[in-house]
Coordinates of N, CA and C in Angstrom, one line a residue:
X1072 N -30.6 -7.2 -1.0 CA -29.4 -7.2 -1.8 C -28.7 -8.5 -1.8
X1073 N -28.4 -8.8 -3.0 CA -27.7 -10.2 -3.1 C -25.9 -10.3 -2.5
X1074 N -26.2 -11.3 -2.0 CA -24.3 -10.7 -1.8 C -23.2 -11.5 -2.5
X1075 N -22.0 -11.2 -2.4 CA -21.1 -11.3 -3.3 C -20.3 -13.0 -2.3
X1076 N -20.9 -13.7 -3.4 CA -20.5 -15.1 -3.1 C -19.1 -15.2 -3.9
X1077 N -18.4 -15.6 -2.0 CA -16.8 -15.7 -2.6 C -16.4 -16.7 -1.7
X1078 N -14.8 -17.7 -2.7 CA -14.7 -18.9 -2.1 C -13.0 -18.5 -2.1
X1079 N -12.3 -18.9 -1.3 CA -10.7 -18.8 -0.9 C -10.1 -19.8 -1.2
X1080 N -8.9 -20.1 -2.3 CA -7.9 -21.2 -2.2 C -6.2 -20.1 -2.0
X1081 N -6.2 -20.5 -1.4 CA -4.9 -20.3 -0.3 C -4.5 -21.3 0.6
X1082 N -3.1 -21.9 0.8 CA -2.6 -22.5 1.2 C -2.1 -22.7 2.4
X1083 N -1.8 -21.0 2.8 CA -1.3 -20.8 3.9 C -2.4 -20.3 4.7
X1084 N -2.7 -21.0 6.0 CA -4.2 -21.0 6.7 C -4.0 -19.2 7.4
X1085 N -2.6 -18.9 7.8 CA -3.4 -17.6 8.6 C -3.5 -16.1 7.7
X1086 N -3.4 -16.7 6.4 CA -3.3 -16.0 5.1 C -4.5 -16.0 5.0
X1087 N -5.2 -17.3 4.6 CA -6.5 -17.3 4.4 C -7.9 -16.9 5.5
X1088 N -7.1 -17.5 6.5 CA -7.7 -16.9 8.0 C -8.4 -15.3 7.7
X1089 N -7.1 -14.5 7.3 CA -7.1 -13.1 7.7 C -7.9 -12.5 6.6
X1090 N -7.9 -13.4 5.5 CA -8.9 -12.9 4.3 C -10.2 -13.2 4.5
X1091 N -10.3 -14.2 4.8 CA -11.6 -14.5 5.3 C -12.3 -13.2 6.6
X1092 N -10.9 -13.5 7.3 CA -12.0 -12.5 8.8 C -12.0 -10.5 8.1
X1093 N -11.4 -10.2 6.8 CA -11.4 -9.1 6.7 C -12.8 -8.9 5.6
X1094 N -12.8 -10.0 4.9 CA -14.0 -9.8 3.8 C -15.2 -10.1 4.8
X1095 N -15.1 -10.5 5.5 CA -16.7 -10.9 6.7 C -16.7 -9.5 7.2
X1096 N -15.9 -8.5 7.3 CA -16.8 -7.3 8.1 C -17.6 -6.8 7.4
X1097 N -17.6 -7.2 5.9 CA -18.7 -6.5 5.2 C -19.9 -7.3 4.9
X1098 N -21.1 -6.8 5.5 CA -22.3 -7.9 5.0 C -22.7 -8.3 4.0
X1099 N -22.2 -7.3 3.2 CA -22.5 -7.2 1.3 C -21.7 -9.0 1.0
X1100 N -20.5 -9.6 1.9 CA -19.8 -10.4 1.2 C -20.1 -11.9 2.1
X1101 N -20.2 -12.8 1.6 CA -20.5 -14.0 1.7 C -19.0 -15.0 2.0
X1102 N -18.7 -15.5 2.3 CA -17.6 -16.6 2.0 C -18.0 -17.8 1.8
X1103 N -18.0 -18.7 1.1 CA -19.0 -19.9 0.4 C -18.3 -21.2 0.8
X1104 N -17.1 -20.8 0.5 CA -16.0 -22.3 0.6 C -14.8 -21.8 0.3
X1105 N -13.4 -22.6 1.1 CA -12.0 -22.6 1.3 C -11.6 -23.6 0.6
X1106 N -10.1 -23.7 0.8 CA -9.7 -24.6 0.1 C -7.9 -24.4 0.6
X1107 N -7.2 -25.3 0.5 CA -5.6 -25.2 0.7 C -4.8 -25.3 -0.2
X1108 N -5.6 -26.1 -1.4 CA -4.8 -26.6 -2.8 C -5.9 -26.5 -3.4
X1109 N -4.7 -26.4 -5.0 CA -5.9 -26.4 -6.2 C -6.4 -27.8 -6.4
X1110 N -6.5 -28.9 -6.1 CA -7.4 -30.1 -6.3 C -8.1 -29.7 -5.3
X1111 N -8.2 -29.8 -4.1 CA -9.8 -29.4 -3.5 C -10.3 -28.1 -4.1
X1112 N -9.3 -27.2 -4.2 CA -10.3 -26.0 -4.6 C -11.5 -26.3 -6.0
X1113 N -10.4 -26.6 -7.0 CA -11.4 -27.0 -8.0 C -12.7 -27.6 -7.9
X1114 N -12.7 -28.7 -7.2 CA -14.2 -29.2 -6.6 C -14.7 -28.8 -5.5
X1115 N -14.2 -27.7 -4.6 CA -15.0 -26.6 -4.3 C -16.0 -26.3 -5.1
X1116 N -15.2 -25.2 -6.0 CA -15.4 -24.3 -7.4 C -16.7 -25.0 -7.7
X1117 N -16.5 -26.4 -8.0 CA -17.6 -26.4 -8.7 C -18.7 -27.2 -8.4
X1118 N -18.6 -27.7 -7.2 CA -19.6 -27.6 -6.2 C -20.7 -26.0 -5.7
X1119 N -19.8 -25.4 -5.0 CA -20.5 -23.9 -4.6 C -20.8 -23.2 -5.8
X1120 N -20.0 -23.1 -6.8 CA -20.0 -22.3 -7.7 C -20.5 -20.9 -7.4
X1121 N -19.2 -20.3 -6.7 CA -19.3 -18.3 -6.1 C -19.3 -17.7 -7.2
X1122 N -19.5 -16.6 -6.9 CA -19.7 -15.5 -7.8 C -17.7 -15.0 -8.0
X1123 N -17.2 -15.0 -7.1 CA -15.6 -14.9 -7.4 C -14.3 -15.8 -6.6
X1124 N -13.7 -16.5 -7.0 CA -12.9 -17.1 -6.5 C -11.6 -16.5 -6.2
X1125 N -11.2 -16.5 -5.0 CA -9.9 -15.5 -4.4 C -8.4 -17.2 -4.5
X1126 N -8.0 -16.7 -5.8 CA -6.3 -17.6 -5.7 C -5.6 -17.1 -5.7
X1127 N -4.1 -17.8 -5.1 CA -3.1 -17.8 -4.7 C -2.2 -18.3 -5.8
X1128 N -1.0 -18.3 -6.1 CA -0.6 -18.3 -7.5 C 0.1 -19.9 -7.5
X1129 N 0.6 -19.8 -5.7 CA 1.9 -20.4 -5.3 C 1.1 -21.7 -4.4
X1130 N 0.1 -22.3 -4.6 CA -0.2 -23.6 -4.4 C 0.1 -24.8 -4.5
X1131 N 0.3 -25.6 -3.6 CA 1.8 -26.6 -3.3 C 1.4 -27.8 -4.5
X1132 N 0.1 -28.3 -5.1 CA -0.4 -29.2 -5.5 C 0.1 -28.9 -7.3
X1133 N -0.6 -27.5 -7.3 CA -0.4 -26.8 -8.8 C -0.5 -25.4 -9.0
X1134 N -0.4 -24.8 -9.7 CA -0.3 -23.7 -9.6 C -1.3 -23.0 -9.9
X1135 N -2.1 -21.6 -9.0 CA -3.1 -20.9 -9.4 C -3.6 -20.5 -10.8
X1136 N -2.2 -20.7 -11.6 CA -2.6 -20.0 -13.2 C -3.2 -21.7 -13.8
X1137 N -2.8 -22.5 -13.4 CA -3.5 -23.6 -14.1 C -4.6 -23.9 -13.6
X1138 N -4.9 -23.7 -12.2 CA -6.0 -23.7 -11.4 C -7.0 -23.0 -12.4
X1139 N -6.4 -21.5 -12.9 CA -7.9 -20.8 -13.2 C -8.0 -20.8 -14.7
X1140 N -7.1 -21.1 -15.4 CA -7.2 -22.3 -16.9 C -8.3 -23.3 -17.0
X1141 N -8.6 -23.9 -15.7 CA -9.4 -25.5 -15.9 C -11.0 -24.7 -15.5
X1142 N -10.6 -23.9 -14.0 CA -12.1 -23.3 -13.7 C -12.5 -22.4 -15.3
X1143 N -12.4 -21.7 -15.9 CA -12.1 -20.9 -17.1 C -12.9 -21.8 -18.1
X1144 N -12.5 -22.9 -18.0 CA -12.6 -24.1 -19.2 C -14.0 -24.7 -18.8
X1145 N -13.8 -25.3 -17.7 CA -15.9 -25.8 -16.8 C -16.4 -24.7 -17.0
X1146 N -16.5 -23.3 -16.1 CA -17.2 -23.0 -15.7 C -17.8 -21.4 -17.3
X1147 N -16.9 -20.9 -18.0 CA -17.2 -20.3 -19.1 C -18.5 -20.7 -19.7
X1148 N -19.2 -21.7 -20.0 CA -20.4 -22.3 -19.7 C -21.9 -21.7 -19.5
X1149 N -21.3 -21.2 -18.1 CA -22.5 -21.0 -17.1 C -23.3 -19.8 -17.4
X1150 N -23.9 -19.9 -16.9 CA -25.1 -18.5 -16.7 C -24.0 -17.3 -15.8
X1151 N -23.5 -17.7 -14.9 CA -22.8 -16.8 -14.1 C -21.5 -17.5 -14.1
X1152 N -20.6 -17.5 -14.7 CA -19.4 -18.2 -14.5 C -18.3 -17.5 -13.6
X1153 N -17.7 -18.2 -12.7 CA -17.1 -17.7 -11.7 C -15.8 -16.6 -12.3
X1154 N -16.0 -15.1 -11.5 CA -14.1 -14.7 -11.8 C -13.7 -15.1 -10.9
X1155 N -12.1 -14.7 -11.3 CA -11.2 -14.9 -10.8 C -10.3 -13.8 -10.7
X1156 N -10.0 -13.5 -8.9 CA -8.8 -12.8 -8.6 C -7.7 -12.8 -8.0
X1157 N -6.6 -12.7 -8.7 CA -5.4 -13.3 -8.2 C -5.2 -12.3 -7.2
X1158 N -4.9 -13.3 -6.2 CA -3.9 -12.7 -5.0 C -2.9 -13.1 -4.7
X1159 N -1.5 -12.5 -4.8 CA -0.2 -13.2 -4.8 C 0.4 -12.3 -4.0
X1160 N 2.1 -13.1 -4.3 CA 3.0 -12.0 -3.8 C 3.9 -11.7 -5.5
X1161 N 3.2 -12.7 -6.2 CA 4.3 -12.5 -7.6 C 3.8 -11.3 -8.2
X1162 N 5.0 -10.9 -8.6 CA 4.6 -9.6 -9.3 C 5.5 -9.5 -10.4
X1163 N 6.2 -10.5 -11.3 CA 7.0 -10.4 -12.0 C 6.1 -10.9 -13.5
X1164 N 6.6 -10.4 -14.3 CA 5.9 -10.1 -15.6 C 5.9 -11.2 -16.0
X1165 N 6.2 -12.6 -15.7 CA 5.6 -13.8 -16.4 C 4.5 -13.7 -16.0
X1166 N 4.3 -14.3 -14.6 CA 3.5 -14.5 -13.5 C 2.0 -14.1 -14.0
X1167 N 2.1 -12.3 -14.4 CA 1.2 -11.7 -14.3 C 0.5 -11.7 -15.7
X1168 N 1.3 -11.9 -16.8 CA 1.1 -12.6 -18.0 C 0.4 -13.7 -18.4
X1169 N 1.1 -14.3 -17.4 CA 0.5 -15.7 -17.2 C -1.1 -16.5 -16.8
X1170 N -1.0 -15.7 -16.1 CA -2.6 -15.6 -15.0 C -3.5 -14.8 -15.8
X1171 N -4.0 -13.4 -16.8 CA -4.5 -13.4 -17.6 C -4.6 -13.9 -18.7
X1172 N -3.6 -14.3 -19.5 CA -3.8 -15.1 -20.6 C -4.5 -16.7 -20.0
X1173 N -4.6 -17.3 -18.5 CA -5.2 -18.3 -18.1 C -7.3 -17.8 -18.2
X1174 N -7.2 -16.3 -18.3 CA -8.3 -15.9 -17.8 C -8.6 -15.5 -16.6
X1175 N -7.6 -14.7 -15.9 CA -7.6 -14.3 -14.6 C -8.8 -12.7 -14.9
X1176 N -9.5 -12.4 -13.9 CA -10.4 -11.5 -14.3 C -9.8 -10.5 -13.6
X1177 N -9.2 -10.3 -12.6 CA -7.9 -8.9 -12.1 C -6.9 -9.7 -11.2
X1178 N -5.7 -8.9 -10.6 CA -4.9 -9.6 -10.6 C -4.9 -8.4 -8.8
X1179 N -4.2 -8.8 -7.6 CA -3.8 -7.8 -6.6 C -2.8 -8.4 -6.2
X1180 N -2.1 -7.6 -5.3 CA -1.2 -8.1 -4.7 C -1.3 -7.9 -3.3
X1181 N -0.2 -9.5 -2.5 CA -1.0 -9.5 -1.4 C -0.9 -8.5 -0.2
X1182 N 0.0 -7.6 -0.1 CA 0.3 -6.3 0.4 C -0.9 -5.2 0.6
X1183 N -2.0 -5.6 -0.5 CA -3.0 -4.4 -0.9 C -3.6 -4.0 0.7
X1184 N -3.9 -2.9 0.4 CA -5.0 -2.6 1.6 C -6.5 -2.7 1.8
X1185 N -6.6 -3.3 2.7 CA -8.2 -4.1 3.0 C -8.9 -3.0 1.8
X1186 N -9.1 -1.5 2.0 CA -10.0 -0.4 1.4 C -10.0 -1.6 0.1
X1187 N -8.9 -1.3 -0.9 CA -8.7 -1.7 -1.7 C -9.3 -3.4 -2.2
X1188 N -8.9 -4.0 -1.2 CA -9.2 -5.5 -1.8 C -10.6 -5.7 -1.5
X1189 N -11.6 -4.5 -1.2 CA -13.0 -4.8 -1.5 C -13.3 -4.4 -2.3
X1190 N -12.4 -3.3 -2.9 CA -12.8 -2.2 -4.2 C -12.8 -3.4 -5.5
X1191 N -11.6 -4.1 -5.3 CA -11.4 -5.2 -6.1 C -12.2 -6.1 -6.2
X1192 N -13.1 -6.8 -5.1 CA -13.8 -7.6 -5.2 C -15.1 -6.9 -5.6
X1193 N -15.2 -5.6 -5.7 CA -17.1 -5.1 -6.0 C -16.6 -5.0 -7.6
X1194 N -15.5 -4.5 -8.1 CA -15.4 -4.3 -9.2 C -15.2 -5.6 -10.0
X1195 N -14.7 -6.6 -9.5 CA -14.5 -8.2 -10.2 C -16.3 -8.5 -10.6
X1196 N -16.9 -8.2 -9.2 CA -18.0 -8.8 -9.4 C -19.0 -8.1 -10.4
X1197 N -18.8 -6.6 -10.7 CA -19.6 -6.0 -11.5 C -18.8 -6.4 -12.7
X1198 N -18.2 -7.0 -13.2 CA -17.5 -7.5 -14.3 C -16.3 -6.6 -15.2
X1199 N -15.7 -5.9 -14.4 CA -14.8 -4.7 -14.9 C -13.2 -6.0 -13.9
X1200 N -12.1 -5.9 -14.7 CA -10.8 -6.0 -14.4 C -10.2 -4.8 -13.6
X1201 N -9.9 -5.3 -12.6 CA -9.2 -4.4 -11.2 C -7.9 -4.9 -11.3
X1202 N -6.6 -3.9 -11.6 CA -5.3 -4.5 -11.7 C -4.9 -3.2 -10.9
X1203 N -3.8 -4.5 -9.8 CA -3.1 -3.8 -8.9 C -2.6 -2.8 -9.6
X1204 N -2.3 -1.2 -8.9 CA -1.2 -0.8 -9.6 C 0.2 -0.8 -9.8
X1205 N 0.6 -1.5 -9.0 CA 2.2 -2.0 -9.0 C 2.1 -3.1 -10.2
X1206 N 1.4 -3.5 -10.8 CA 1.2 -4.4 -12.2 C 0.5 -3.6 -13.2
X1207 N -0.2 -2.5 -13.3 CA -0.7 -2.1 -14.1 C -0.2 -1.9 -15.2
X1208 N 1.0 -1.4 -16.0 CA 1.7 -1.0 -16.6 C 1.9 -2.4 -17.1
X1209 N 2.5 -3.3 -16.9 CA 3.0 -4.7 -17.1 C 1.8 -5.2 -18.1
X1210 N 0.7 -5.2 -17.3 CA -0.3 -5.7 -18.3 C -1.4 -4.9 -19.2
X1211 N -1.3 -3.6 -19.0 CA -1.6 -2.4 -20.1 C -0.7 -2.3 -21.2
X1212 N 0.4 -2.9 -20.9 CA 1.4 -2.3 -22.3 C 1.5 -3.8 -23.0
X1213 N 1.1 -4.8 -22.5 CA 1.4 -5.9 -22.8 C 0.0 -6.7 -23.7
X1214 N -1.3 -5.9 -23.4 CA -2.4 -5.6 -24.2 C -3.4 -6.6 -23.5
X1215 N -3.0 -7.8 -22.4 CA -4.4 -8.6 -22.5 C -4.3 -9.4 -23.2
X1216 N -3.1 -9.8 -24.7 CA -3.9 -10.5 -25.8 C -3.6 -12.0 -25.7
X1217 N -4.7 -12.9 -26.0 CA -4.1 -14.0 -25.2 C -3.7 -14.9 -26.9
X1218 N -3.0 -15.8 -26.7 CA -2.6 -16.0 -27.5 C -3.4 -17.0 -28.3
X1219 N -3.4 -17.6 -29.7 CA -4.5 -18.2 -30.3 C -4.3 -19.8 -30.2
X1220 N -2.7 -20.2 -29.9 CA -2.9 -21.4 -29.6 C -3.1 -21.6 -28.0
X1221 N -3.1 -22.5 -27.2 CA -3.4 -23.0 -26.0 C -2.1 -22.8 -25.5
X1222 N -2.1 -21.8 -24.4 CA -0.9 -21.5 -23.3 C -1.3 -22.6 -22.4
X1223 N 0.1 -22.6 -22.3 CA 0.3 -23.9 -20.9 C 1.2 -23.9 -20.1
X1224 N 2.4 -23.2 -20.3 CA 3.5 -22.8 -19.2 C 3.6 -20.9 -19.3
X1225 N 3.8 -20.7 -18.6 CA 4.2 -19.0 -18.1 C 5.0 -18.8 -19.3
X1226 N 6.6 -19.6 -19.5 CA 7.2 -18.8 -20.8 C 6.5 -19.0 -22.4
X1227 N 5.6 -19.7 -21.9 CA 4.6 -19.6 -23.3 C 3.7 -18.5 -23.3
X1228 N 2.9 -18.1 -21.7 CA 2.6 -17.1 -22.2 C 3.4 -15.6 -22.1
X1229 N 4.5 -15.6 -22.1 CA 5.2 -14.6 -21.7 C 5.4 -14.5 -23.5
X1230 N 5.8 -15.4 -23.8 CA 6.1 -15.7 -25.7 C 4.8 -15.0 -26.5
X1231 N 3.4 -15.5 -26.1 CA 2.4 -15.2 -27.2 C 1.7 -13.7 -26.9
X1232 N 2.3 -13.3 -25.6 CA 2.1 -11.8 -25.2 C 2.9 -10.9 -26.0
X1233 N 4.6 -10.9 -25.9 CA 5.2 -10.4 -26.6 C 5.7 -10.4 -28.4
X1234 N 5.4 -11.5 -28.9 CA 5.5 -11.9 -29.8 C 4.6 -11.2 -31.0
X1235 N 2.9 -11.3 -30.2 CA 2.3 -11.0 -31.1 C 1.7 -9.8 -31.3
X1236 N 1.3 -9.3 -32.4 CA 0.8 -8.2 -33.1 C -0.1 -8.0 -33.4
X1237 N -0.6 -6.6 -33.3 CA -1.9 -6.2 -33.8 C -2.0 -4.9 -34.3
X1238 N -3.1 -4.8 -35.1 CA -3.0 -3.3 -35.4 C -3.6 -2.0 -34.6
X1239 N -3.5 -2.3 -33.2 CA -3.1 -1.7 -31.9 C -1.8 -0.6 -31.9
X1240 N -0.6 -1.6 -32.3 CA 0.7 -1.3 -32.1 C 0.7 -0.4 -32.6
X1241 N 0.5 -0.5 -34.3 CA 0.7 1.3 -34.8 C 0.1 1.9 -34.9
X1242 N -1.1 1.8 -34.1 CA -2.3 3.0 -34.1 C -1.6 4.5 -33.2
X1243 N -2.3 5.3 -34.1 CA -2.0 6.7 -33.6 C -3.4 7.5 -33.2
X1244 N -3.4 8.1 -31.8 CA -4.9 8.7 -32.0 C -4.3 10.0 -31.5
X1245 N -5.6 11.0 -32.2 CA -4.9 12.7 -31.7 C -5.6 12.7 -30.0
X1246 N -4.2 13.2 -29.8 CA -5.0 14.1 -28.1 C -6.0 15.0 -28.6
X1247 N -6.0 15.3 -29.5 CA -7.3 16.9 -29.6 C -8.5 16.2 -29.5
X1248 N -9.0 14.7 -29.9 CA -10.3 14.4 -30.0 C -10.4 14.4 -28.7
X1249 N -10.0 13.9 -27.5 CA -10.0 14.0 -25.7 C -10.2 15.1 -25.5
X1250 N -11.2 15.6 -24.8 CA -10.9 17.0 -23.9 C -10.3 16.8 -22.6
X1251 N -10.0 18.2 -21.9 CA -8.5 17.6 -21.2 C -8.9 16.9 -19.9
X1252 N -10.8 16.9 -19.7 CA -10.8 16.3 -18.4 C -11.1 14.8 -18.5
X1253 N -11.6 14.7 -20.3 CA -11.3 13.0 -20.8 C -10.0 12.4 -20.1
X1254 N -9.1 13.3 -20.5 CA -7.8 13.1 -20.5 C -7.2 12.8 -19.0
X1255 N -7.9 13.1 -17.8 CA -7.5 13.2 -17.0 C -8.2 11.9 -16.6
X1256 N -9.8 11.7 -17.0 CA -10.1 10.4 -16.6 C -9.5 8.8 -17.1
X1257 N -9.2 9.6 -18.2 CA -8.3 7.8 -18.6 C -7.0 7.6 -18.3
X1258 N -6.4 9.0 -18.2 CA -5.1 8.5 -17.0 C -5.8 7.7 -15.4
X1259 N -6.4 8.1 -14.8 CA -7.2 7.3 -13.9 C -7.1 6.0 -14.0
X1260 N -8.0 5.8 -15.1 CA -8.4 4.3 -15.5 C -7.0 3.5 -16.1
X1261 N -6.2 4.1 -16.2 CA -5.1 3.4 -16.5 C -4.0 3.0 -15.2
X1262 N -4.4 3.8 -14.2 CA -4.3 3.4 -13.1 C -5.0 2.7 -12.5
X1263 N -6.0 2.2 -13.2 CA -6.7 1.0 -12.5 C -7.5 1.1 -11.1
X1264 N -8.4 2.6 -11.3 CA -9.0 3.3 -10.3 C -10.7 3.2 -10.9
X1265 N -11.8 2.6 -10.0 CA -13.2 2.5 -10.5 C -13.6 4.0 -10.6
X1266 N -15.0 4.3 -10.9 CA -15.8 5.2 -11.0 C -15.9 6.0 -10.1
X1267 N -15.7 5.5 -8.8 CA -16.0 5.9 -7.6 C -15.2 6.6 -7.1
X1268 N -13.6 6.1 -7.1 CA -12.5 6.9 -6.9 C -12.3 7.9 -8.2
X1269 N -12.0 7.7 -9.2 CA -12.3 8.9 -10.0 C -13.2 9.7 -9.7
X1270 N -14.5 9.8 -9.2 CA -15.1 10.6 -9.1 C -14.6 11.6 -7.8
X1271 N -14.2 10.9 -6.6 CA -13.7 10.8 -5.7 C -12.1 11.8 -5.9
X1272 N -11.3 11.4 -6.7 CA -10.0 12.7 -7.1 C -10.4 13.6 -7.8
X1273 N -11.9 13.5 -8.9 CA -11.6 14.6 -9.0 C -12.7 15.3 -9.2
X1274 N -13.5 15.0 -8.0 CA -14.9 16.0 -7.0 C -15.9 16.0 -8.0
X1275 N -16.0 15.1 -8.8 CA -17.2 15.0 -10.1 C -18.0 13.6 -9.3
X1276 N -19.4 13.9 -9.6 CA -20.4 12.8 -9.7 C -19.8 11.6 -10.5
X1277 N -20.2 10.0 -10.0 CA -20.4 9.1 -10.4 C -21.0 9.1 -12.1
X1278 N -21.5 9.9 -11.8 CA -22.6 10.0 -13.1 C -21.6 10.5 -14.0
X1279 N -21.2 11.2 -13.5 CA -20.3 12.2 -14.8 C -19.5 11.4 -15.4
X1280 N -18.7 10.6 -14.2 CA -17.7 9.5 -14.6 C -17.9 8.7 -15.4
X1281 N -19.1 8.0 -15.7 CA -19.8 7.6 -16.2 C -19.8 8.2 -17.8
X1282 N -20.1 8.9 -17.6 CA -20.4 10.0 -19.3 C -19.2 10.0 -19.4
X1283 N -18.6 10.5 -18.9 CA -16.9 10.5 -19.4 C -16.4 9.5 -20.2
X1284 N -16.2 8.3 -19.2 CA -15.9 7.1 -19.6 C -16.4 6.9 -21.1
X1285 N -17.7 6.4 -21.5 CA -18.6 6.6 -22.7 C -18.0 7.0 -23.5
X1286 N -17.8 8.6 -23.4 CA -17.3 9.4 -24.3 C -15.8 8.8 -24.7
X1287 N -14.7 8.2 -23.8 CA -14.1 7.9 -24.0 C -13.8 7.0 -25.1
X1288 N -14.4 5.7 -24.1 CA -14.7 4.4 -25.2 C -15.0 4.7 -26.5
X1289 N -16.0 5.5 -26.7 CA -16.4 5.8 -28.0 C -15.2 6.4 -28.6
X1290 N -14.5 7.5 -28.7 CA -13.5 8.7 -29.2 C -12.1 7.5 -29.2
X1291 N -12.0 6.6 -28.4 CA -10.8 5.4 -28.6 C -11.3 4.5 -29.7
X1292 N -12.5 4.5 -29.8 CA -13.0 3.0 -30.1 C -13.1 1.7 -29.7
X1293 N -12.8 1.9 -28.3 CA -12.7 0.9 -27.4 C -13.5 0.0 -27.3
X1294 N -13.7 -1.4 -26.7 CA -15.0 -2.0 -26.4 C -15.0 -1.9 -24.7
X1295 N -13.9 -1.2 -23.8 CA -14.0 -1.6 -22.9 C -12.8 -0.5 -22.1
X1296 N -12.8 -0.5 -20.9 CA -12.0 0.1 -19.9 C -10.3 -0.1 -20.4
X1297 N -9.9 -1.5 -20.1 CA -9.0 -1.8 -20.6 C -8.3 -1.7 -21.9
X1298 N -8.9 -2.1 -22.5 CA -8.7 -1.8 -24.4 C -8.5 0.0 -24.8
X1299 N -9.0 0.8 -24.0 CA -9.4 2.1 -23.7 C -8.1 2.8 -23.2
X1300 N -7.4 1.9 -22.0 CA -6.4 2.6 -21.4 C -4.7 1.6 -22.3
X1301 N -5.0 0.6 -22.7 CA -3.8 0.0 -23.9 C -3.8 1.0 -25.1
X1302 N -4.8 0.9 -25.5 CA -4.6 2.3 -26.6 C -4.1 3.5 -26.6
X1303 N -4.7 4.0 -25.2 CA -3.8 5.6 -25.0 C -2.5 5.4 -24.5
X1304 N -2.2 4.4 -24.1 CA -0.7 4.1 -23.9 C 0.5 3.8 -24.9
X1305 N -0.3 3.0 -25.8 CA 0.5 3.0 -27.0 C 0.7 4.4 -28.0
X1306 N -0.5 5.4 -27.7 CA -0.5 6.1 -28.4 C 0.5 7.5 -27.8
X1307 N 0.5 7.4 -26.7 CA 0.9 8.4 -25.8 C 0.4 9.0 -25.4
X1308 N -1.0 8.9 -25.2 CA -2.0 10.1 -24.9 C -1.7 10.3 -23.3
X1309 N -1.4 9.0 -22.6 CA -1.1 9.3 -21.3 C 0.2 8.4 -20.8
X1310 N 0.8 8.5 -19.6 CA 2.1 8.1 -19.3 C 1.9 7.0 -17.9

């Protein structure tokens, strides 16, 4: 089994220390290369070139959302291009605006519990967006959409987040196309819960969750998880 090649920029060493010594209990996870600032990290980055890069938002040199703008910009490119998962302590709606519209691929916070910040890193790596849920809402209602000219400061993207429109906003979909255990799976996923744990609350196979999901995407028209749980938000299908 291949394992999950992951590199740390964090600034504060017993921060990074404790991330390091918690992701090594698991064999599945590799640690490739550190970093203290976003100038070494970046040529870390692109040196090792990991499968996911763990940043920090609050980096003394520059700041993680520009950090993952430049890796975003090299590495998009690649055959495997690196994600990116923010780990902070910000949790205020620029911040978190900010960092996806840079291309952040999920966002946690640093409070999470170990269970969780592997769930995040299996799910970053299988290519699905893991957002804490104390941020979920923030960036489900705020859609993802990044803006078409080039963000470069937080109140720019806080601007091209709220500002702009799409024919999202006035979409209306019926609850009756969902049956009600659809219904119970995409409140799930709008909590920002994988396959595993939905299957897990609500005593259904993987598999099923699976089919569910599908059915879902399809009955939203979604291309994806996310897009899936913005739409039933806007629509009201779930709270």
């Amino acid at each position: 089994m291949n394992k999950i090649r992951i590199a740390l920029i964090e600034d504060h060493d017993l921060t990074r220390v404790g991330i390091r010594t918690a992701l090594l209990q698991k064999e599945e996870i590799e640690v490739v290369g550190e970093a203290a600032n976003a100038t070494e990290g970046l040529n870390m980055l692109k040196k090792v070139q990991p499968d996911i890069a763990i940043v920090d938002i609050g980096l003394p040199d520059k700041d993680g959302i520009e950090l993952t703008k430049e890796l975003k910009s090299i590495s998009n490119g690649a055959d495997l291009p690196t994600k990116v998962l923010i780990l902070t302590l910000r949790d205020n709606k620029e911040a978190v605006l900010a960092a996806f519209a840079a291309g952040a691929d999920s966002y946690c916070m640093k409070d999470i519990r170990f269970d969780n910040l592997l769930e995040a890193v299996r799910v970053t790596y299988n290519g699905n967006a893991w957002i804490d849920p104390a941020i979920a809402r923030i960036v489900l209602q705020q859609a993802q959409q990044q803006s078409p000219k080039p963000v470069t400061t937080i109140t720019e993207a806080k601007n091209s987040f709220t500002n702009s429109e799409t024919e999202d906003n006035s979409e209306t979909i019926d609850s009756y196309t969902l049956t009600e255990r659809e219904l119970e799976v995409l409140q799930l996923i709008v909590e920002g819960c994988s396959n595993a744990v939905i299957a897990e609350r609500l005593y259904i196979t993987v598999g099923t969750v699976k089919t569910h999901v599908r059915n879902i995407l399809n009955k939203l028209c979604a291309d994806d998880r996310t897009q899936a749980a913005v739409r039933a938000l806007r629509s009201g299908l779930v709270g």
